[in-house]
Each structure stands twice: as structure tokens, then as C-alpha cells.
Coordinates of C-alpha atoms and ligand atoms in Angstrom, one line a residue:
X114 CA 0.0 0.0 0.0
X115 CA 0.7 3.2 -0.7
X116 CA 0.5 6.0 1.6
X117 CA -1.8 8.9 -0.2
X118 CA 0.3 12.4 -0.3
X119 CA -0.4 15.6 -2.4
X120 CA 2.0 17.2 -5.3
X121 CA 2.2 20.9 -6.0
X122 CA 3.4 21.4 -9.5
X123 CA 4.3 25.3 -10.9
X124 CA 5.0 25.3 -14.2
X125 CA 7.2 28.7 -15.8
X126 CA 7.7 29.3 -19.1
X127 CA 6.4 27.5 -22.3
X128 CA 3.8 25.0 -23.3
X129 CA 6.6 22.5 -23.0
X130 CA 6.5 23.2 -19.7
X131 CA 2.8 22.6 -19.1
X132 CA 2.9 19.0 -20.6
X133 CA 6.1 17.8 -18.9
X134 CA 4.2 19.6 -15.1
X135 CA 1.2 17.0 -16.2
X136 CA 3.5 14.2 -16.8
X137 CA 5.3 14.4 -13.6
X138 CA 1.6 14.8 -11.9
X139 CA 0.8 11.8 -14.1
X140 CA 4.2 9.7 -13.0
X141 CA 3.7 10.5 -9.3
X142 CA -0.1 9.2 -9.5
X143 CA 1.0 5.2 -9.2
X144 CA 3.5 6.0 -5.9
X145 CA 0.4 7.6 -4.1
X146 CA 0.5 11.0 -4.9
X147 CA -2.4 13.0 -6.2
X148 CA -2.4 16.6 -7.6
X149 CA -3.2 19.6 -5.6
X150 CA -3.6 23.1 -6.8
X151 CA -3.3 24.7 -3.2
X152 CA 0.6 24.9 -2.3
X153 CA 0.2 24.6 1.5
X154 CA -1.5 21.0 1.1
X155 CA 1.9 19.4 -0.4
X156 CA 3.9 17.1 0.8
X157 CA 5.9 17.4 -2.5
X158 CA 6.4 20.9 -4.2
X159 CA 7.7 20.9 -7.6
X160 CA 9.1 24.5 -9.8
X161 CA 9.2 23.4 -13.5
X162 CA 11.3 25.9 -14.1
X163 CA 12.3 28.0 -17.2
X164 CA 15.8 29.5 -17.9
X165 CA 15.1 31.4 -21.2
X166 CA 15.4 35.1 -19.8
X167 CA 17.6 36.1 -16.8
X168 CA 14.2 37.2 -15.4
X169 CA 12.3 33.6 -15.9
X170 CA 15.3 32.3 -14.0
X171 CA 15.5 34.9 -11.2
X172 CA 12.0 33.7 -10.7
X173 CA 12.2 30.4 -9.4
X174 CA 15.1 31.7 -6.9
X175 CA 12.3 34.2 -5.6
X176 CA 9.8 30.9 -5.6
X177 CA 12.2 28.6 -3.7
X178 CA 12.2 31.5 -1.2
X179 CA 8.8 31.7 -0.6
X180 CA 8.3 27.7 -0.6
X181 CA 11.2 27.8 1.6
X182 CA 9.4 29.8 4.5
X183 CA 5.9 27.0 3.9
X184 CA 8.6 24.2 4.4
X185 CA 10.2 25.6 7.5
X186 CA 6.5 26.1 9.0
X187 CA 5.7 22.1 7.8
X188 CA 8.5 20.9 9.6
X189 CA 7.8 23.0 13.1
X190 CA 4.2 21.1 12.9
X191 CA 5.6 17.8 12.3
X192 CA 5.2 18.0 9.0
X193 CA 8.0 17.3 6.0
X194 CA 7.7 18.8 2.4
X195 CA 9.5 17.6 -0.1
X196 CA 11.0 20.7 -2.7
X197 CA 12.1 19.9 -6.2
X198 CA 13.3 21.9 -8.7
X199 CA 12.6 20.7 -12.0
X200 CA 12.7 22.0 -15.9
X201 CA 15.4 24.5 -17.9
X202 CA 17.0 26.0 -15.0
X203 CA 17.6 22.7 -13.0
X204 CA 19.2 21.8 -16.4
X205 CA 21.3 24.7 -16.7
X206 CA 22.3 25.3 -12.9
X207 CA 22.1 21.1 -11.8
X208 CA 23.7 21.2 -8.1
X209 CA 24.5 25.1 -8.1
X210 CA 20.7 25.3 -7.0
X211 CA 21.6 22.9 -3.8
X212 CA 24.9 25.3 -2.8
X213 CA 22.3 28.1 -3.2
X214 CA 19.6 27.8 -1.1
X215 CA 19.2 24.6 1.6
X216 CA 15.4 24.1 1.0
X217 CA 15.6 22.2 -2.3
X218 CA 15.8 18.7 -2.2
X219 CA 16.0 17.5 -5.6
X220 CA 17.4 19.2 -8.7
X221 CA 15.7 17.1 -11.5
X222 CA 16.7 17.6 -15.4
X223 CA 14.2 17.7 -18.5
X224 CA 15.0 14.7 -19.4
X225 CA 14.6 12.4 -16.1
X226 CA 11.5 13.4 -14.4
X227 CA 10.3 9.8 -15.8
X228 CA 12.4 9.1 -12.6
X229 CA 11.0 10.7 -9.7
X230 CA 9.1 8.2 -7.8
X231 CA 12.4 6.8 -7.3
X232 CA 14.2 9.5 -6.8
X233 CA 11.6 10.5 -4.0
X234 CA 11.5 6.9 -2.9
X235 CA 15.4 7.6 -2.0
X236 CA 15.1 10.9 -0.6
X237 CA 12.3 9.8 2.0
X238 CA 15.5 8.5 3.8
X239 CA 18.4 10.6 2.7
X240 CA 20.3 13.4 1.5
X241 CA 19.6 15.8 -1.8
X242 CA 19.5 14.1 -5.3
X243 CA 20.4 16.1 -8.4
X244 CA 19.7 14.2 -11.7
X245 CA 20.7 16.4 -14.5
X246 CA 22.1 14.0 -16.9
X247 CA 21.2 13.6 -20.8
X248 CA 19.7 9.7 -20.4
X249 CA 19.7 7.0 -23.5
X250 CA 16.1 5.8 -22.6
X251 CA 13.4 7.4 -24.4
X252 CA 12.0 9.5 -21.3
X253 CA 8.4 9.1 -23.2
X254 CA 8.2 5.3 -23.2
X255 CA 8.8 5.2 -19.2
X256 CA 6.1 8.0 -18.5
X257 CA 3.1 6.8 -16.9
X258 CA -0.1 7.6 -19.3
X259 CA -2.6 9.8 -17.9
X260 CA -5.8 8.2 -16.0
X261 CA -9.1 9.2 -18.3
X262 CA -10.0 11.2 -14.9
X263 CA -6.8 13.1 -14.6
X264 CA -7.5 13.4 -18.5
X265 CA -11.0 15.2 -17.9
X266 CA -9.8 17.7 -15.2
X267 CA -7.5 18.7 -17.4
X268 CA -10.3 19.9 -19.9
X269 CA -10.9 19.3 -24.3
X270 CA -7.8 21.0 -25.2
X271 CA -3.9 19.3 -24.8
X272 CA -0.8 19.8 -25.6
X273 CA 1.3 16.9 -26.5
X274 CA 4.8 16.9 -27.2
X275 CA 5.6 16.1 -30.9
X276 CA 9.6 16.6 -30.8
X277 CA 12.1 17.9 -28.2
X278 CA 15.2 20.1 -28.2
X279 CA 17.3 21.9 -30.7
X280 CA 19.9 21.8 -33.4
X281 CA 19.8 25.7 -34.8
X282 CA 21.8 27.0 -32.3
X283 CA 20.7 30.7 -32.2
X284 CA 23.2 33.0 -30.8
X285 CA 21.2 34.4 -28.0
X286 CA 19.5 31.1 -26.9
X287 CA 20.1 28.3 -24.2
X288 CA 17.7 25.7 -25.5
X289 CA 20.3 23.7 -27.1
X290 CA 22.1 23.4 -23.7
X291 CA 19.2 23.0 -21.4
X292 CA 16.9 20.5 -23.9
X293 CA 19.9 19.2 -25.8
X294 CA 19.4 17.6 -29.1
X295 CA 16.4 17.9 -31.0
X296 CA 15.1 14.3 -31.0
X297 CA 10.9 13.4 -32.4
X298 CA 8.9 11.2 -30.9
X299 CA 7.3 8.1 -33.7
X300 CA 3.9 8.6 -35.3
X301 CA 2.2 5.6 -33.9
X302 CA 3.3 6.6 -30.2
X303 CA 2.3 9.8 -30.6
X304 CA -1.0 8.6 -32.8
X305 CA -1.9 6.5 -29.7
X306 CA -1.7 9.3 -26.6
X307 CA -4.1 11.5 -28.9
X308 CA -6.4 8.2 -29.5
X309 CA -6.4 7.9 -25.2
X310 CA -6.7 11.6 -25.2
X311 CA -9.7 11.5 -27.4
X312 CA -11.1 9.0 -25.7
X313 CA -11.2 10.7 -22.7
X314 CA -13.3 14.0 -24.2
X315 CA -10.1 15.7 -25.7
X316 CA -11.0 17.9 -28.9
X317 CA -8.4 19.7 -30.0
X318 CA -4.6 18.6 -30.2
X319 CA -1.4 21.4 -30.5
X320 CA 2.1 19.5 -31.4
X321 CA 4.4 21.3 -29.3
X322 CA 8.2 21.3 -29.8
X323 CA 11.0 24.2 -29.6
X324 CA 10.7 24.0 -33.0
X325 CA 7.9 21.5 -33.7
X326 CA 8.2 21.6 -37.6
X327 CA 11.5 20.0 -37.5
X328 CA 10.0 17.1 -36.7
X329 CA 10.9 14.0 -38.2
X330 CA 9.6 11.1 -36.1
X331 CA 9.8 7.5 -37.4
X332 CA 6.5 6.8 -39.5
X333 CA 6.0 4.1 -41.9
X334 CA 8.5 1.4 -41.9
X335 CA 10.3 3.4 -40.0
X336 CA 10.9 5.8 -42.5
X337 CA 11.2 9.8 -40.9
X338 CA 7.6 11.3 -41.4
X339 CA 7.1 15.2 -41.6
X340 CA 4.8 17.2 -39.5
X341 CA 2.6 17.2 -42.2
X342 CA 2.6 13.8 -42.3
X343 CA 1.8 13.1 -38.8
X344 CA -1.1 15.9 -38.6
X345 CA -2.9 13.5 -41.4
X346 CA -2.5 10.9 -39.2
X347 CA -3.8 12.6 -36.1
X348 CA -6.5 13.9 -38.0
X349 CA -8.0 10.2 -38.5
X350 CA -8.1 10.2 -34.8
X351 CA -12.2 9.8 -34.2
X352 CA -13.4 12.4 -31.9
X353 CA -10.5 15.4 -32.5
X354 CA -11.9 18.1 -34.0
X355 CA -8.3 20.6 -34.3
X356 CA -5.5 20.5 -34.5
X357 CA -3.0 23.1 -34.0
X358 CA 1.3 23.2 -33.8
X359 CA 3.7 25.4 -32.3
X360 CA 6.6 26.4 -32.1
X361 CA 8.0 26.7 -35.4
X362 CA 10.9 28.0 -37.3
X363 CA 10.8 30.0 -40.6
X364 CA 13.5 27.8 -42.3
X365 CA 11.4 24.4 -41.4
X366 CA 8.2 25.7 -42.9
X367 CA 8.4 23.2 -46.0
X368 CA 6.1 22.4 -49.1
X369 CA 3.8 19.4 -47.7
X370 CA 3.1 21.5 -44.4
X371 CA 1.9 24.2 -46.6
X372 CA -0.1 22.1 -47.9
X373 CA -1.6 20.7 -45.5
X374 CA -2.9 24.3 -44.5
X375 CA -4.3 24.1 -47.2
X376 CA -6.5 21.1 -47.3
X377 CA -6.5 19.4 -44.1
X378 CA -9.4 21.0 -42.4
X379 CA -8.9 19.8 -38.9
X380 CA -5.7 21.7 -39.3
X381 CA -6.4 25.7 -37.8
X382 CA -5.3 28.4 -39.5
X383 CA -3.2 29.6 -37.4
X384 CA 0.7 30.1 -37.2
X385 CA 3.2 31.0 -34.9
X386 CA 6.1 32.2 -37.0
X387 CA 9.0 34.1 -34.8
X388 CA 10.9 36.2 -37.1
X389 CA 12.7 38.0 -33.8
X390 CA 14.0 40.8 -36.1
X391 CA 13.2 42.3 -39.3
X392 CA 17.0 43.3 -40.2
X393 CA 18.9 41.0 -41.7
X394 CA 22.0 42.4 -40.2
X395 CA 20.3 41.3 -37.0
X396 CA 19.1 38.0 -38.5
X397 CA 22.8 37.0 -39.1
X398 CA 23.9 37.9 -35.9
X399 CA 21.4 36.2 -34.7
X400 CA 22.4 32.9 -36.3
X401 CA 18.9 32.9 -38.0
X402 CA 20.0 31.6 -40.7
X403 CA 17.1 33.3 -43.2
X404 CA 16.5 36.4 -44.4
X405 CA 13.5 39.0 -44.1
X406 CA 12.4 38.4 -47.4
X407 CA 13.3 34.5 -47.1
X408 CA 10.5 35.1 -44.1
X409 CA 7.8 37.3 -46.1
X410 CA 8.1 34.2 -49.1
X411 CA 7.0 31.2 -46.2
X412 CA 4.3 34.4 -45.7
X413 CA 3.1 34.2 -48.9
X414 CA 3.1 30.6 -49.4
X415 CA 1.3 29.9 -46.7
X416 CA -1.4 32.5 -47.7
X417 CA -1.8 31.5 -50.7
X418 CA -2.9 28.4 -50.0
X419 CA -5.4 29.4 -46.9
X420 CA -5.7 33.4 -47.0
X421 CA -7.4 33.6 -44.0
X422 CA -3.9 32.0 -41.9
X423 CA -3.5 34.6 -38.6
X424 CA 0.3 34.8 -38.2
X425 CA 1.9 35.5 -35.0
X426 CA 5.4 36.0 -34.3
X427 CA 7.9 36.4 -31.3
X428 CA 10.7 39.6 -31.3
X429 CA 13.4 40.0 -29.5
X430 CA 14.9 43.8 -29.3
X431 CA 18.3 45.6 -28.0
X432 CA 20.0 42.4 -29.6
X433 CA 23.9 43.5 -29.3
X434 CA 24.7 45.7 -32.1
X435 CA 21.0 46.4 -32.9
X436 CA 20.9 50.3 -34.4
X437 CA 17.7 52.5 -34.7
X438 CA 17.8 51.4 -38.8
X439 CA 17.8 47.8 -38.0
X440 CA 15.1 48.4 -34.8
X441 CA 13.1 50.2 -37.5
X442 CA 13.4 47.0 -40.2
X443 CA 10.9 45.2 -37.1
X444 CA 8.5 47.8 -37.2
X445 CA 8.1 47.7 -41.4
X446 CA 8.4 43.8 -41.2
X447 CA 5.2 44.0 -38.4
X448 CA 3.4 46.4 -41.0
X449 CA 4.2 44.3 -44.1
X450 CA 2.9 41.1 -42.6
X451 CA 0.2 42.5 -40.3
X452 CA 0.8 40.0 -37.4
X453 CA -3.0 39.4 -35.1
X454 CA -0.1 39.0 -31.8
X455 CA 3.0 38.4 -31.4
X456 CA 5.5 37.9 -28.0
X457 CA 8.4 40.5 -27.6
X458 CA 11.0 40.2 -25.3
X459 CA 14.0 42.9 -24.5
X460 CA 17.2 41.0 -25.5
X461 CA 18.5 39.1 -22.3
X462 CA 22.4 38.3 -22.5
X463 CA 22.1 34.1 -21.5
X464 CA 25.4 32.8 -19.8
X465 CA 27.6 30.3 -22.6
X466 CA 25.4 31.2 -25.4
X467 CA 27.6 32.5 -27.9
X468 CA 25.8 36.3 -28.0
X469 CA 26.8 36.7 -24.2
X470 CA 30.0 37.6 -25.6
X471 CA 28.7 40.3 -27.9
X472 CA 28.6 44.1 -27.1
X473 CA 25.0 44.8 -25.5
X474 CA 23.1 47.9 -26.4
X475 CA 21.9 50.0 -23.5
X476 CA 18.8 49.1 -21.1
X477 CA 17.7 52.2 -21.5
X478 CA 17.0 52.2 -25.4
X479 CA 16.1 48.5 -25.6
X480 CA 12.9 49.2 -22.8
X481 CA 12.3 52.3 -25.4
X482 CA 12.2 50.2 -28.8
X483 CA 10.4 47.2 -27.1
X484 CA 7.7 50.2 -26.0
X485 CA 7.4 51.3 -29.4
X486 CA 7.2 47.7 -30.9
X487 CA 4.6 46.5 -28.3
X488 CA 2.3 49.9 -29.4
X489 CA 2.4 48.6 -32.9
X490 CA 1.8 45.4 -32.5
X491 CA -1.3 46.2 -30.0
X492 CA -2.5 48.2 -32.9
X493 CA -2.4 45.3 -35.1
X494 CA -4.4 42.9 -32.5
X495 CA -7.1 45.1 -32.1
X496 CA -7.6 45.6 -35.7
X497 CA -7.9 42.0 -36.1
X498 CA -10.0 41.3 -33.6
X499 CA -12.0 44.2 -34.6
X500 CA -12.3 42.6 -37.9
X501 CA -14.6 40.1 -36.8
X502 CA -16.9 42.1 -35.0
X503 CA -20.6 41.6 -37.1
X504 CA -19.2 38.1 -39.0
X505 CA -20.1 34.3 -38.0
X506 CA -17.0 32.6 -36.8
X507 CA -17.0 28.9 -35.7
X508 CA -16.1 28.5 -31.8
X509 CA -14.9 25.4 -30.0
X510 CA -16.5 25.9 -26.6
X511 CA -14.1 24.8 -24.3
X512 CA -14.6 25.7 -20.5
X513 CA -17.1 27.4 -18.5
X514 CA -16.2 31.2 -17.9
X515 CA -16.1 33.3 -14.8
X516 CA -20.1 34.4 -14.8
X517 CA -23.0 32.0 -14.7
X518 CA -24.0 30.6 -17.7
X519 CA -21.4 31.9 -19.6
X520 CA -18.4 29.5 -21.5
X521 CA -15.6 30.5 -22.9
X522 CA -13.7 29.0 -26.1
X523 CA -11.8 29.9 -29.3
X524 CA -11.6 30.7 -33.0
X525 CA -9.9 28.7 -35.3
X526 CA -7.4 32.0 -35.0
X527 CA -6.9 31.4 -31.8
X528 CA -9.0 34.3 -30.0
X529 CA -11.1 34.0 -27.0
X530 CA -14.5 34.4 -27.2
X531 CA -17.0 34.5 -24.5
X532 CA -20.4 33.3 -25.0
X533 CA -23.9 32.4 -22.9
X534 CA -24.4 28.6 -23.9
X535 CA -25.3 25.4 -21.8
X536 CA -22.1 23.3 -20.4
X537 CA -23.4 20.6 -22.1
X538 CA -22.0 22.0 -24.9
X539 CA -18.7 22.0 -23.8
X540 CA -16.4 20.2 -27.0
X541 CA -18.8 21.6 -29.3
X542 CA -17.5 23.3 -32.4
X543 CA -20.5 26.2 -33.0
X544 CA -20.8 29.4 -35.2
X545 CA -20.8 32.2 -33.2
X546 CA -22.0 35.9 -34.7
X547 CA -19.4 38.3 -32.8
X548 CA -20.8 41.2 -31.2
X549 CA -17.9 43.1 -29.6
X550 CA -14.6 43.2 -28.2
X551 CA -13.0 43.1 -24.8
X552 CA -9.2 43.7 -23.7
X553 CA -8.3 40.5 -24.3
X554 CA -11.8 38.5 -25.5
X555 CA -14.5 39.0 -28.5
X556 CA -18.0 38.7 -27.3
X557 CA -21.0 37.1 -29.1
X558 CA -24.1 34.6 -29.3
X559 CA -24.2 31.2 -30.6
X560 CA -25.8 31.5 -34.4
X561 CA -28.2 29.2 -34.6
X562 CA -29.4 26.3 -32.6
X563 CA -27.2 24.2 -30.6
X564 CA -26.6 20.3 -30.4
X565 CA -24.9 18.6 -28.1
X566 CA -21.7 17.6 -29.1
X567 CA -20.8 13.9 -30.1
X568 CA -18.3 12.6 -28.0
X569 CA -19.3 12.7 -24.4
X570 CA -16.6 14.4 -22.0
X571 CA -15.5 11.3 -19.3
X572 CA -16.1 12.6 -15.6
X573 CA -18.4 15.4 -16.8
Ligands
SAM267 N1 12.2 27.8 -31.4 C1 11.5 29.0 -31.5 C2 12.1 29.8 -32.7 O1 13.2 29.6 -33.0 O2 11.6 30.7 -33.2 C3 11.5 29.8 -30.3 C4 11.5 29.1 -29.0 S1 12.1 30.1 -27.6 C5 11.9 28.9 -26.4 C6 10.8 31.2 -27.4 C7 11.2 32.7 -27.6 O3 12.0 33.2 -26.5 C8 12.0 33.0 -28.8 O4 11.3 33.0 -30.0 C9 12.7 34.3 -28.5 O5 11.9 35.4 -28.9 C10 12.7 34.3 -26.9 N2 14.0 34.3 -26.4 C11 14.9 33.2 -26.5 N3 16.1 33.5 -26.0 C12 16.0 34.8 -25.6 C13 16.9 35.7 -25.0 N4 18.2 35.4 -24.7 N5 16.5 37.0 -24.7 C14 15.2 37.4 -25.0 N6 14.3 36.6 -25.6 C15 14.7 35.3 -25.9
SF4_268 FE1 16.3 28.7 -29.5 FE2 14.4 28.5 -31.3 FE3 16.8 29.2 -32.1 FE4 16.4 26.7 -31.3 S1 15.5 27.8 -33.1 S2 18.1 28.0 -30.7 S3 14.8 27.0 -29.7 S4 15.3 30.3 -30.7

């Protein structure tokens, strides 16, 4: 037997993140431990941690503090709580985190978290573990699946991880250090978590990977299958309804994935494209590796084979060397393309990356550009969203949203929409007539008469 215990898990960062926090939930389910979402119930707190700005990481140092001060009260009522440190910046800082603060008790790498009921096992009696070494195994085939419940709570949308790490060494980026080698995960295993995910009331499906369209999993006979390729398969899977990918890079944007835009339906026209700069002075510094116009062509492709694709982007400004002519390259590129969002980011100098090394331009006009960048690309937001105000748009309702009787879901662009509609309807794909918009949502009515969906939600 046994005994039952409770796991805290804080996830930082990206959507990587969010599917390895559920998989470590999912892993610690068989040693007795269920999920909590209120930290002072753990016995076991785990920071999935993110290292990709100095900021992210001066987070989790902040975090451990404040866990720190819960752990201290545990133990003077008797009680003990485990802390782990998980994710990007246990991979980049392994047993630094130990000499740094005493509350931690395990430093656990993005590759071994497949191991913690073990490692906690051990720890029960003994001294801090860190386990930041690159494994052989395939961490994916020694994960324990989800249970249909845990499944359910979790809602109709997941992500699931498609491919991992990254070969395109950028010069301001410490994912090829902290995730290592970009490595994809086969077809058929991948084929059959979105068959169990769909089974359990699961919808929609996004592919996640630092750069997801890279991926080149083993697919029939073993031979490497594109992205493309594996959306076609997923999109056989009965019950889901979209599917989605992200993140990609420009230069892996090929031919068949294009295509697939253009006639797989279940695939949403959406795509997150980061550009980071619109110089291509910048771009080679950068270690890029494509031009603007290289970027504006994948643009074009892409819209003339769906015209309706919403492209979003992430930017990185202050990059060393950047000048007011190459700042001002971004702001043409963001008219030219007329992004509906995009993430952007002051340059952050990363320790070992290769840009570290590189002359920095000052805080100062780095916080002013990112300003001016942010302004414009707000502009561009609203204008999309205001686009839709008055037009039909189909809405998979997802959740129920924060007033009575009201649920909340998203376009196939990827906006939030709030609508008054039965829960029943939750996993239902409906037209919706937009009325208005919010900060951050469009408001509207469902178009004509509802059905419930098909697939009934497990647990609901
Ligand atoms: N693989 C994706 C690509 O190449 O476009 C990006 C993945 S990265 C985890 C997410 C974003 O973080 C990047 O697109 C970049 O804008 C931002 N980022 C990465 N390193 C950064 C740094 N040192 N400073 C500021 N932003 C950074
Ligand atoms: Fe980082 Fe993306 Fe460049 Fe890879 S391609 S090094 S993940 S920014």
C-alpha cells in the first residue's frame, strides 16, 4: 500500500512546460500521490522551471524562497515537504541550485523526471539528489499515461509533445544546452496518446516542440515522417476536431506543411512564426539563418494556400549591435505582414550562449524600442479582432467562464471568445455571430441552434 500524499506542481515558461508539469503529476499518480492546486497542502512541491530570460530564471530563486518559508512552518508542525526543482534551469544550474539555497531537495533535469518516484523513494531516507544527466532511454516510453480522470480535469484541449530540443543553435538562446538535441517522438506513439486523449473527451490537439516543424519522427517502416505527415494521421483520430502546432521555425516551414494548411481542415489556421527581427544584419547575428524576405516568401506561401492564416510572431529587441535602422526594419516587417499577436521580449544576454559575448546595447533604449514595438503590434491585435466584429465565426467551446452561464472558447485563429451557452455544450465546435470586443476576448451569441456535441466528455 501506498501512503496517499499531495504534489504541487508550478510550471514557468512554455507550453513545453505545461505537458512535462502533467506528466510528472501523471508519473507520481502510481507511488500515491495526487495533484493539488493549493501549495500549503503538499507534501511534494515541484518549480518546472524556465531559464530562457535572466528574469524567468531569477524567478524560481524568488519561488524557492517563498516555498522555503511553507517548508520551515511544515516541519515546526511535524510535517515534512519535499521541494524539487525541476525543468530548464535545474538543467542549466544542476547542483548550483543545492549550494544556493538549503530548501531544495531535488534538482531534477528535463529529461529524467520519468524518474522521480524513485528518486523521491530515496530521498524519503536521505540526502539531496540532483539528476541532471542527458539519459539514452526514451523518457516518453517510461512516463506513466494519464488516468481518463486526470484526462478530464484537465479539460478538451492538450498539448502533447511532438519533438524535443534543438539543433539551430541561435546565438542568444540556451535551449540547445538546457533541452539538448532535437530528438521526435514516432507517429504511432504519438498517434496513440491522442487516441487515449480523445477517448477521454479531448477535442483539439497542439504539437508542441522548440521547433515543432522540425519534426521527423519514425513513421511508416520506420521511415522519418514530416509534420505534415503526422497531422494527417492525427486527423483520422475519431473524436478530434483541431488540431494546432507550435513552435515553429521560418527555415522548417516546407512544401507538404503548406499544404496541409491548405486542405487538411482539422488543421487551424493559425501560425506561430517568430521572425525575432526584421533586419537582416540582426538575422545574421542572430544565427537565423534566413532572411526577411526568405521570411515574407514562407508568408506568402502559406497565404496563398489558406488566406485567411492569422500569423503571429515572437521579437526580441536591444540584440547586441541592434541600431535605430535595423530596430526600425521590425516595425516595417510587423506592418508588411500585419501579425493578429506576437510575443516581444528585451534581448536578455544568456550565460555560454555564444551572443553573451557580444557588445549589448543599452537598457535604456532597448525598454524604449520594445515600447514602441509593443504599441504597434497592440494596434495590429485590435484591428484583427476588430475585424470580426458583425461576422459568424466557428467557436470550440471549451470551459465554463467566470459568470453564470457563460463558457468561454476559441476561434480557429486562436481568439477568446465569451459566450452564454449550456455546459453541455462544452467540446462543441459552433458558429458564433461576434458582437464586440474586450481587452483581451470578442464577445457574441451562438448563431443558430445548438446540439450537443458527439463525444461525451469522461467525468463530466
Ligand atoms: N524555437 C523557436 C524559434 O526559434 O523561433 C523559439 C523558442 S524560444 C523557447 C521562445 C522565444 O523566447 C524565442 O522565440 C525568443 O523570442 C525568446 N528568447 C529566446 N532567448 C531569448 C533571449 N536570450 N532573450 C530574449 N528573448 C529570448
Ligand atoms: Fe532557440 Fe528556437 Fe533558435 Fe532553437 S531555433 S536555438 S529554440 S530560438
Amino acid at each position: 500500500m501506498t501512503t496517499p500524499r499531495k504534489v504541487y506542481v508550478k510550471s514557468f515558461g512554455c507550453q513545453m512546460n505545461v505537458y512535462d508539469s502533467h506528466r510528472m503529476a501523471d508519473t507520481l499518480a502510481p507511488a500515491g500521490y495526487t495533484e493539488t492546486t493549493q501549495v500549503g497542502d503538499a507534501d511534494l512541491i515541484i518549480l518546472n522551471t524556465c531559464n530562457i530570460r535572466e528574469k524567468a530564471a531569477d524567478k524560481v530563486y524568488s519561488e524557492i524562497g517563498r516555498i522555503g518559508d511553507l517548508k520551515a512552518a511544515a516541519a515546526a508542525n511535524g510535517r515534512r515537504v519535499l521541494i524539487a526543482v525541476a525543468g530548464c534551469v535545474a538543467q542549466a544550474e544542476s547542483a548550483e541550485i543545492i549550494r544556493r539555497t538549503n530548501a531544495v531537495d531535488l534538482v531534477v533535469g528535463s529529461q529524467n523526471y520519468y524518474r522521480l518516484p524513485n528518486m523521491i523513494a530515496r530521498l524519503q531516507a536521505g540526502q539531496p539528489i540532483v539528476d541532471t544527466e542527458f539519459p539514452i532511454e526514451d523518457k516518453f516510453d517510461l512516463l506513466t499515461q494519464p488516468s481518463r480522470v486526470a484526462i478530464a480535469k484537465r479539460g478538451i484541449t492538450s498539448f502533447v509533445t511532438a519533438q524535443e530540443g534543438c539543433d539551430k543553435f541561435c546565438t542568444f538562446c540556451v535551449v540547445p544546452y538546457t533541452r539538448g538535441a532535437e530528438v521526435s517522438r514516432p507517429v504511432e506513439k504519438i498517434a496513440a496518446e491522442v487516441e487515449r486523449l480523445a477517448a477521454a473527451g479531448v477535442r483539439e490537439v497542439t504539437l508542441i516542440g522548440q521547433n515543432v516543424n522540425a519534426y521527423h519522427g519514425d513513421g511508416v517502416d520506420d521511415r522519418p515522417a514530416t509534420l505534415a505527415q503526422l497531422l494527417r494521421r492525427l486527423a483520422e483520430v475519431p473524436g478530434i476536431l483541431r488540431l494546432r502546432y507550435t513552435t515553429s521555425h521560418p527555415l522548417d516551414m516546407n512544401d507538404d506543411l503548406i499544404a496541409a494548411h491548405g486542405d487538411l481542415p482539422a488543421l487551424m489556421p493559425s501560425a506561430h512564426l517568430p521572425v525575432q527581427s526584421g533586419s537582416n544584419r540582426i538575422l545574421a547575428a542572430m544565427n537565423r539563418k534566413h532572411t526577411r524576405q526568405y521570411y515574407l516568401d514562407v508568408i506568402a506561401r502559406l497565404r496563398a494556400v489558406r488566406s485567411d492564416i492569422a500569423f503571429t510572431s515572437d521579437f526580441i529587441v536591444g540584440f547586441p549591435g541592434e541600431t535605430e535602422d535595423d530596430f526600425r526594419d521590425t516595425l516595417t516587417l510587423v506592418d508588411e505582414v500585419g501579425f493578429a499577436g506576437a510575443y516581444s521580449f528585451t534581448y536578455s544576454s544568456r550565460p555560454g550562449t555564444p551572443a553573451a559575448k557580444m557588445e549589448p546595447v543599452p537598457a535604456a533604449e532597448s525598454a524604449e524600442r520594445l515600447q514602441r514595438l509593443q504599441a504597434l503590434i497592440t494596434r495590429h491585435w485590435r484591428a484583427f479582432n476588430a475585424s470580426f466584429v458583425g461576422r459568424s465565426v466557428d467557436v470550440l467551446l471549451e470551459k465554463p467562464g467566470r459568470f453564470p452561464g457563460q463558457l468561454v472558447g476559441k476561434t480557429p485563429y486562436l481568439q477568446t471568445v465569451q459566450v452564454m451557452a449550456r455546459p453541455e455544450l462544452i467540446g462543441s465546435v459552433l458558429p458564433v455571430r461576434i458582437a464586440g470586443t474586450g481587452t483581451n476576448t470578442l464577445f457574441g451569441a451562438i448563431a443558430k441552434p445548438a446540439h450537443a456535441p458527439a463525444f461525451a466528455i469522461a467525468g463530466a
